[in-house]
Short mmCIF file of C-alpha atoms in Angstrom, two decimals:
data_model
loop_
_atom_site.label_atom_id
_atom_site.label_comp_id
_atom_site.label_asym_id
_atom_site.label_seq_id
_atom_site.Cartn_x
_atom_site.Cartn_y
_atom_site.Cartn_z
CA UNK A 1 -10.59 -20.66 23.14
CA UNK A 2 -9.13 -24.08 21.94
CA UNK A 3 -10.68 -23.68 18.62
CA UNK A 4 -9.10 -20.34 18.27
CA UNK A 5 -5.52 -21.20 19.14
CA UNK A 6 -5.58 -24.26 16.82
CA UNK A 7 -6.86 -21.86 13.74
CA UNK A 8 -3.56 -19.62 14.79
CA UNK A 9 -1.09 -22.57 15.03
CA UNK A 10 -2.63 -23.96 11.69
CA UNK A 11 -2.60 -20.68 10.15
CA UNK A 12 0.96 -20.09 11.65
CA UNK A 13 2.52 -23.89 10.19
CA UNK A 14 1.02 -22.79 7.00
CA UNK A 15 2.12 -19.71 6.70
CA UNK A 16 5.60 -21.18 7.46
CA UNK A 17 5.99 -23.77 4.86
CA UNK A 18 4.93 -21.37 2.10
CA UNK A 19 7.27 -18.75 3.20
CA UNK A 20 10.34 -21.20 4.08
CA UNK A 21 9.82 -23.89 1.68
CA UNK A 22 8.46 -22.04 -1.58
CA UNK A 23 9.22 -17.87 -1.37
CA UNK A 24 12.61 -18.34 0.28
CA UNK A 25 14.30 -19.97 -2.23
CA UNK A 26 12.81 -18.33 -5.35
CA UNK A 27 12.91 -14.98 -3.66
CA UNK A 28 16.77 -15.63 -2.76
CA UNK A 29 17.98 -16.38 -5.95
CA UNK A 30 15.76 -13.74 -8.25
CA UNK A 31 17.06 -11.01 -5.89
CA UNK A 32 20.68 -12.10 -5.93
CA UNK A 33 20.74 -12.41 -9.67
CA UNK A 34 18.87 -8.95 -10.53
CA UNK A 35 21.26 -7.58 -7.63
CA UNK A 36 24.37 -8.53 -9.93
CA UNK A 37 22.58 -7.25 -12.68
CA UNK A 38 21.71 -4.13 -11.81
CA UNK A 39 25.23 -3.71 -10.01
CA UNK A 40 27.03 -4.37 -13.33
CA UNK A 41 24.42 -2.12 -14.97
CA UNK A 42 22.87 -3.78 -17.24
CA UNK A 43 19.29 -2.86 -15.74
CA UNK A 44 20.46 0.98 -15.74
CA UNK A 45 21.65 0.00 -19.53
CA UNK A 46 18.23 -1.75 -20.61
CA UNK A 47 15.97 1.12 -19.02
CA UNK A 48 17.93 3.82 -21.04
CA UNK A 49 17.62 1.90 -24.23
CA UNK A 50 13.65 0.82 -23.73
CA UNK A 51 13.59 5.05 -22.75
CA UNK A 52 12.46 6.12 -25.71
CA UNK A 53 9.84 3.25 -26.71
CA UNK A 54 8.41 3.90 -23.54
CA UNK A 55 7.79 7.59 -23.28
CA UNK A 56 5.03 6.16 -26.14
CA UNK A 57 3.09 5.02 -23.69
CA UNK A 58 3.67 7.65 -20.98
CA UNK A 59 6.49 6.09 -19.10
CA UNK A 60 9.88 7.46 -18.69
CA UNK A 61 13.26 5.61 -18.33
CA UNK A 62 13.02 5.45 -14.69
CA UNK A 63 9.87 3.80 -15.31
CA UNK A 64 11.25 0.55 -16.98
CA UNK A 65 13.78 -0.01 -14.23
CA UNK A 66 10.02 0.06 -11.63
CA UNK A 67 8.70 -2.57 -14.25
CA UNK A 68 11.55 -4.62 -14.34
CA UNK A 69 12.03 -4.74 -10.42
CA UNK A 70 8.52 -5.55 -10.13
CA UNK A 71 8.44 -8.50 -12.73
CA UNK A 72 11.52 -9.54 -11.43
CA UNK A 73 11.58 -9.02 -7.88
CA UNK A 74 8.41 -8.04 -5.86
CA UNK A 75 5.38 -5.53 -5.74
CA UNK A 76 7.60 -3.79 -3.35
CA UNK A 77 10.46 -3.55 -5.78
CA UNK A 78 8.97 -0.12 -7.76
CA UNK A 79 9.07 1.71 -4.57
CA UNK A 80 12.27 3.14 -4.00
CA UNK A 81 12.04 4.12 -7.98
CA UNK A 82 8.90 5.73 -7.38
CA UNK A 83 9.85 8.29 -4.79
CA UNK A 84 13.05 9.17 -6.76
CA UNK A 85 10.82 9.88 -8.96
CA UNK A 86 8.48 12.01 -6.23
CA UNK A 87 11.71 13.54 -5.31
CA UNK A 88 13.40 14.56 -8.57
CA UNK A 89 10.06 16.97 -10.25
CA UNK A 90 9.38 13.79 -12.80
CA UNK A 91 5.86 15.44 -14.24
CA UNK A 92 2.77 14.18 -12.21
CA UNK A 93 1.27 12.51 -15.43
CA UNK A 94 4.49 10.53 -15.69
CA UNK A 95 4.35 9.49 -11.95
CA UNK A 96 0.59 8.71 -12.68
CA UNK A 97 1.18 6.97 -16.10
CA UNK A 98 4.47 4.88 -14.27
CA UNK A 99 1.89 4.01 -11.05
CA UNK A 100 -0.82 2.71 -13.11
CA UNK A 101 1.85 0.54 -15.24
CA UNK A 102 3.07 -0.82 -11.71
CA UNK A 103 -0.50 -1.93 -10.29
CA UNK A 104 -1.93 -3.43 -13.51
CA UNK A 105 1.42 -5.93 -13.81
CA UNK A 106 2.00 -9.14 -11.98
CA UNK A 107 3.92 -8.56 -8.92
CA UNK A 108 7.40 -11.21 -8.46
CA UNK A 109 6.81 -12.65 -5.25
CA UNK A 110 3.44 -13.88 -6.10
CA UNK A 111 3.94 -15.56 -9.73
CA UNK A 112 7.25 -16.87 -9.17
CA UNK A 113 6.39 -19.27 -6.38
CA UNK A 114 2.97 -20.04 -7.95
CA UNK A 115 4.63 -20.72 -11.39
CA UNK A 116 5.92 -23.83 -8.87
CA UNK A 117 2.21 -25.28 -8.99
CA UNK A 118 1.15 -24.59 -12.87
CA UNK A 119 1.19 -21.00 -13.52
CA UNK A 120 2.72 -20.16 -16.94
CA UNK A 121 5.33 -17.52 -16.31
CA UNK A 122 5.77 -16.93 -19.66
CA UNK A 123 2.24 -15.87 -20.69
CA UNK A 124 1.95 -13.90 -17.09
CA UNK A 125 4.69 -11.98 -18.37
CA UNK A 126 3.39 -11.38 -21.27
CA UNK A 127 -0.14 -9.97 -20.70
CA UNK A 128 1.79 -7.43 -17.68
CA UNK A 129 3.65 -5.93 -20.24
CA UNK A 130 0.57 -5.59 -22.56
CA UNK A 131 -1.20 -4.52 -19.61
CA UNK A 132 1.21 -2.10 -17.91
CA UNK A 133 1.69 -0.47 -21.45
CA UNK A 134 -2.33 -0.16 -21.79
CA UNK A 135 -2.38 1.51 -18.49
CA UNK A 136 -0.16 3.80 -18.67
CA UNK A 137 -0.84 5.12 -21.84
CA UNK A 138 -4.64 5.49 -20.76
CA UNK A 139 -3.37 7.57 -17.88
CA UNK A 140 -1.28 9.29 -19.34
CA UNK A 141 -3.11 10.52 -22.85
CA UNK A 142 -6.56 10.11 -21.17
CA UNK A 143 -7.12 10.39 -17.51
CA UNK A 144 -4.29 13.05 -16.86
CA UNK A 145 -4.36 15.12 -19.65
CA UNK A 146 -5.35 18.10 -17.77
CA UNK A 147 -2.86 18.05 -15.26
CA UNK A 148 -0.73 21.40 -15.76
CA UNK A 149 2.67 19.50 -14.62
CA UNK A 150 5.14 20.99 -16.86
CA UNK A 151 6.82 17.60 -18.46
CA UNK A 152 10.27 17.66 -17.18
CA UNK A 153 13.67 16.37 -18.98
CA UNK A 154 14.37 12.83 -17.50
CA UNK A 155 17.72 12.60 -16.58
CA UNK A 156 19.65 9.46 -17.70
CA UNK A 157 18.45 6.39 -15.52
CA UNK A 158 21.86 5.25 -13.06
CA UNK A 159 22.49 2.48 -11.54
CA UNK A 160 20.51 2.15 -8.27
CA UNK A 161 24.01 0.38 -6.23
CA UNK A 162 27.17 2.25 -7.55
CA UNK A 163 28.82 1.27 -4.48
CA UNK A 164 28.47 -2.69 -5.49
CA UNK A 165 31.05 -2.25 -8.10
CA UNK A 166 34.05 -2.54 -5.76
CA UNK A 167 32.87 -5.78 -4.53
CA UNK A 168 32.90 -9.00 -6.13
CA UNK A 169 30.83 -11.08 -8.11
CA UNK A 170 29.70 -13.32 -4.63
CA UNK A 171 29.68 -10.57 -2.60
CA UNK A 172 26.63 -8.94 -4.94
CA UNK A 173 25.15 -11.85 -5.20
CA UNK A 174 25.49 -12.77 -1.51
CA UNK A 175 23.81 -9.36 -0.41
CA UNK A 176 21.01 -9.98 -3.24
CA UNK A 177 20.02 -13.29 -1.46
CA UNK A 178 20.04 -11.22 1.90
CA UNK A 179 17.65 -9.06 0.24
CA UNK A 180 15.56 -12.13 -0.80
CA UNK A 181 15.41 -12.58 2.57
CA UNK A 182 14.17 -9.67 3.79
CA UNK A 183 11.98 -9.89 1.65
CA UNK A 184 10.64 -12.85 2.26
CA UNK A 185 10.47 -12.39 6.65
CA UNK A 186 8.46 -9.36 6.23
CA UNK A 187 6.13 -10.84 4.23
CA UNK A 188 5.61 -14.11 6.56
CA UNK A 189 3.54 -11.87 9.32
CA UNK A 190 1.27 -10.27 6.47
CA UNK A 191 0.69 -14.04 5.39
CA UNK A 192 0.22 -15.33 8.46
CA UNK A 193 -2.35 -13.18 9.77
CA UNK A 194 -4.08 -13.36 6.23
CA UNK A 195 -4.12 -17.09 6.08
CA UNK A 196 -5.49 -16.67 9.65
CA UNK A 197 -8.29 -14.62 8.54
CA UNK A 198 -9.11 -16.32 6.00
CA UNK A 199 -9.72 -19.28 8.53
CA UNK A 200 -11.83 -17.64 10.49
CA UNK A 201 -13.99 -16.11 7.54
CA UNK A 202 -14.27 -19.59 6.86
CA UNK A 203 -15.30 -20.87 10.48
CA UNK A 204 -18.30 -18.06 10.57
CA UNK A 205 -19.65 -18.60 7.32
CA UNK A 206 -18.65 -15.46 6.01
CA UNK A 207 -16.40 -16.85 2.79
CA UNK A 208 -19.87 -19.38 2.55
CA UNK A 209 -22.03 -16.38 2.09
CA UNK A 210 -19.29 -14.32 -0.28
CA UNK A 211 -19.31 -18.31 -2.84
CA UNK A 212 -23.04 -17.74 -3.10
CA UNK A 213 -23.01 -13.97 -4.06
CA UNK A 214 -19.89 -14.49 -6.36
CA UNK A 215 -20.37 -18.22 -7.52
CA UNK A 216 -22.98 -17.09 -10.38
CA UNK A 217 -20.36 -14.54 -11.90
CA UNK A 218 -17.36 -16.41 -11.71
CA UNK A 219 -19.47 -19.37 -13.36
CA UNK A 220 -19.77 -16.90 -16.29
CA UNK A 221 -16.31 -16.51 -17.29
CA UNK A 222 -15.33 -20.23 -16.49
CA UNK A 223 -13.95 -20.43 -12.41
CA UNK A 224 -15.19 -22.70 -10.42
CA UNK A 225 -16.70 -21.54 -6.55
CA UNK A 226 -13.24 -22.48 -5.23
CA UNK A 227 -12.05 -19.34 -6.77
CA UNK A 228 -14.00 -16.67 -4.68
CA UNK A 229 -11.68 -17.46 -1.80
CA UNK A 230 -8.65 -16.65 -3.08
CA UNK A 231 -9.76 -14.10 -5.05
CA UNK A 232 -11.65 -12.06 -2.26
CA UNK A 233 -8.28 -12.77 -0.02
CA UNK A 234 -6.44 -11.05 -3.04
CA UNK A 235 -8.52 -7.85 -2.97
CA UNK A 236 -8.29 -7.80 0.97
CA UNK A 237 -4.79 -8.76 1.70
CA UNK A 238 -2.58 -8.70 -1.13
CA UNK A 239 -0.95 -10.53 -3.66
CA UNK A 240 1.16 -12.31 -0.71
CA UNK A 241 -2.08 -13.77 0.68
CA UNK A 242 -3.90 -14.45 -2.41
CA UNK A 243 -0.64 -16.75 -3.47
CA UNK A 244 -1.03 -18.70 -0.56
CA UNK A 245 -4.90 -19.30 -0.11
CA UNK A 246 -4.21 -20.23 -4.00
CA UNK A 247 -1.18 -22.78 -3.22
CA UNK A 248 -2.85 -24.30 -0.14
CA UNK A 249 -6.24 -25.04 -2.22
CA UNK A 250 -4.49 -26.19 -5.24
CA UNK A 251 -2.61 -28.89 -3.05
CA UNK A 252 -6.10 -30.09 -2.20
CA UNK A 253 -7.29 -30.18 -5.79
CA UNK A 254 -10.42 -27.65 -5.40
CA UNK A 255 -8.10 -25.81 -8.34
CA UNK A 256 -6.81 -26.70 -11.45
CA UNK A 257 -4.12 -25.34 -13.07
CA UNK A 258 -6.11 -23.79 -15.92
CA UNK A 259 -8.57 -22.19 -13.52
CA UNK A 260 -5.40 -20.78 -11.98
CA UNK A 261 -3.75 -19.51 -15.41
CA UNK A 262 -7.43 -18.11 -15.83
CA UNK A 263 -7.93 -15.72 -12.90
CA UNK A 264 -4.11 -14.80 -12.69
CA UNK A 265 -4.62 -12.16 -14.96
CA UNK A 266 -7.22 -10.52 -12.78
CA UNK A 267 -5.23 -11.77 -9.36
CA UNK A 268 -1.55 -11.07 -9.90
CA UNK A 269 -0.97 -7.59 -9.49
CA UNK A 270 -0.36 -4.68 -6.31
CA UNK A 271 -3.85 -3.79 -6.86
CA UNK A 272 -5.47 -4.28 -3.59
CA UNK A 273 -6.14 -2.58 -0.73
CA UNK A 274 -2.58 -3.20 0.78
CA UNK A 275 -1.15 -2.26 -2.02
CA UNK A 276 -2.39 1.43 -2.98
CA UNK A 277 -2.22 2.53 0.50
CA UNK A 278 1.78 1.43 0.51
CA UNK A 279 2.65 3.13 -3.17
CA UNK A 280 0.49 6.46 -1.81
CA UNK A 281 2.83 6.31 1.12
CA UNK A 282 5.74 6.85 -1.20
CA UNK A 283 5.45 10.24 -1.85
CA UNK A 284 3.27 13.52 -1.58
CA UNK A 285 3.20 13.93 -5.49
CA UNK A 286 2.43 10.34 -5.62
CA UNK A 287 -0.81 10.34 -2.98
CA UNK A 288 -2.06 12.91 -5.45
CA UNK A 289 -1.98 11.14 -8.71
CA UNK A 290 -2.94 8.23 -6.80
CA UNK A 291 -6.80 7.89 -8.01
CA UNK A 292 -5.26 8.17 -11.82
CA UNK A 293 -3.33 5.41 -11.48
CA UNK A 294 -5.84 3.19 -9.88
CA UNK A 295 -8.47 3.31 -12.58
CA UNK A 296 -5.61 3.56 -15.24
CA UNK A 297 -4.77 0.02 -13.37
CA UNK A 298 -8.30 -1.25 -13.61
CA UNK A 299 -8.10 -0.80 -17.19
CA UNK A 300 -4.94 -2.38 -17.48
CA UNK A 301 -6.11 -5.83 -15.14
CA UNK A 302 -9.30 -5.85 -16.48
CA UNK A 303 -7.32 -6.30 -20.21
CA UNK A 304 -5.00 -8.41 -18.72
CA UNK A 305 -7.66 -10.57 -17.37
CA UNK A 306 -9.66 -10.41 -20.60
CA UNK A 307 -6.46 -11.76 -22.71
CA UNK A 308 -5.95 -14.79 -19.93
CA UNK A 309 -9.59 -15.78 -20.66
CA UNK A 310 -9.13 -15.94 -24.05
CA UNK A 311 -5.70 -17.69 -23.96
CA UNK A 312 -6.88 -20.44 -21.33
#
């Protein structure tokens, strides 16, 4: 029983100093400053210009502001787009197209506080746009092509807080780093509790076992057996955990940050277990596109991987 509450209290102080000392102040000011942007409208004026570039790939203009607030801001960012979307009879292969663009890009609240340890924001964001495009336009021009969705006329993309443009510069910014914070405390339990099981896959062997099955493969493509931990957290508990497990063994050298820029591209995206069951939640329409958009998204990470291998 001793054993058990000192795992928790470790996994707890961990959890703690990664959410307090490196999410919380990143977190703070990219949602204050993307708050004032999109208050002013410049996000609302970027998506509508980027509109017609992206219905190339299968995306419409509501579509860009999803990408932007997930590059920008966190995985959960896309949401609230996403259902307007679900709401307002967007065509299914756009929702699909838009979904798989989301899960194959690199998710805010995971890069930003590891590009505090080595990872190269600008190539992350990079390869997610190459990827996200790639996704999308495989879901929409191959995997959906069937669906019998009527495509619909988008309607001009608004800003998403009309009612921040009686308040003042601070005031948008002060309620963006509110947000941030939000943000931030309801991702600390999900951290927690992964950081927690990671220690205990670790006490029973089980994360031994997973370095021998995995160790071979990884080998191939250049990561080290330190890897298969975060990685396997990724896949399990989301982006959140996987930036965490990576911090926390990175601080005790077992990774470099190479072997970090090497596996981002395969690591740093919604595409996890977590993930796809909280986008599927956004909307009927959405749960039924929702296979689409995963394997469009597998297409999309696995070239987004493929060009961080070849970079690093």
């Amino acid at each position: 029983m001793e054993q058990i509450i000192a795992v928790i209290l470790d996994s707890g102080r961990t959890g703690l100093d990664m959410g307090l000392y490196i999410l919380l102040p990143i977190m703070v000011v990219m949602s204050a400053f993307m708050k004032l942007l999109d208050a002013k409208g410049v996000l609302s004026w970027l998506s509508n210009l980027l509109a017609p570039f992206a219905r190339i790939f299968g995306i419409p203009g509501l579509g860009i502001f999803a990408m932007i607030k997930l590059l920008f801001v966190s995985f959960a960012g896309p949401i609230a787009t996403l259902a307007l979307m679900d709401r307002n009879g967007t065509s299914r292969r756009y929702i699909a197209a838009t979904l798989a663009m989301v899960l194959a890009m690199s998710q805010a609240n995971a890069t930003f506080p590891l590009s505090a340890v080595g990872l190269n924001i600008g190539v992350i964001l990079i390869t997610s746009v190459i990827g996200g495009l790639a996704a999308a336009a495989f879901t929409y021009y191959v995997l959906t092509r069937n669906l019998t969705d009527p495509d619909t006329d988008e309607t001009i993309v608004k800003s998403t807080a009309p009612e921040e443009e009686k308040k003042t510069v601070i005031q948008i910014l002060g309620d963006g780093g509110q947000e941030g914070m939000k943000i931030v405390f309801s991702m600390l339990p999900m951290l927690i509790l992964a950081i927690f099981l990671v220690n205990v896959f670790e006490a029973t062997g089980v994360i031994s076992l997973l370095s021998s099955l995995l160790a071979p493969m990884l080998a191939v493509i250049g990561l080290p057996e330190a890897t298969v931990l975060p990685i396997v957290t990724k896949f399990i508990a989301g982006g959140t955990a996987f930036m965490g497990i990576t911090i926390d063994l990175m601080n005790d050298g077992l990774i470099s940050v190479n072997e970090l820029n090497r596996m981002a591209g395969f690591a740093t995206n919604p595409l996890d277990v977590a993930g796809i069951a909280i986008f599927a939640a956004a909307g009927k329409r959405i749960s039924q596109v929702i296979r689409y958009a995963v394997y469009g998204g597998l297409f999309g990470m696995t070239l987004r991987g493929v060009l961080h291998l070849l970079i690093f």
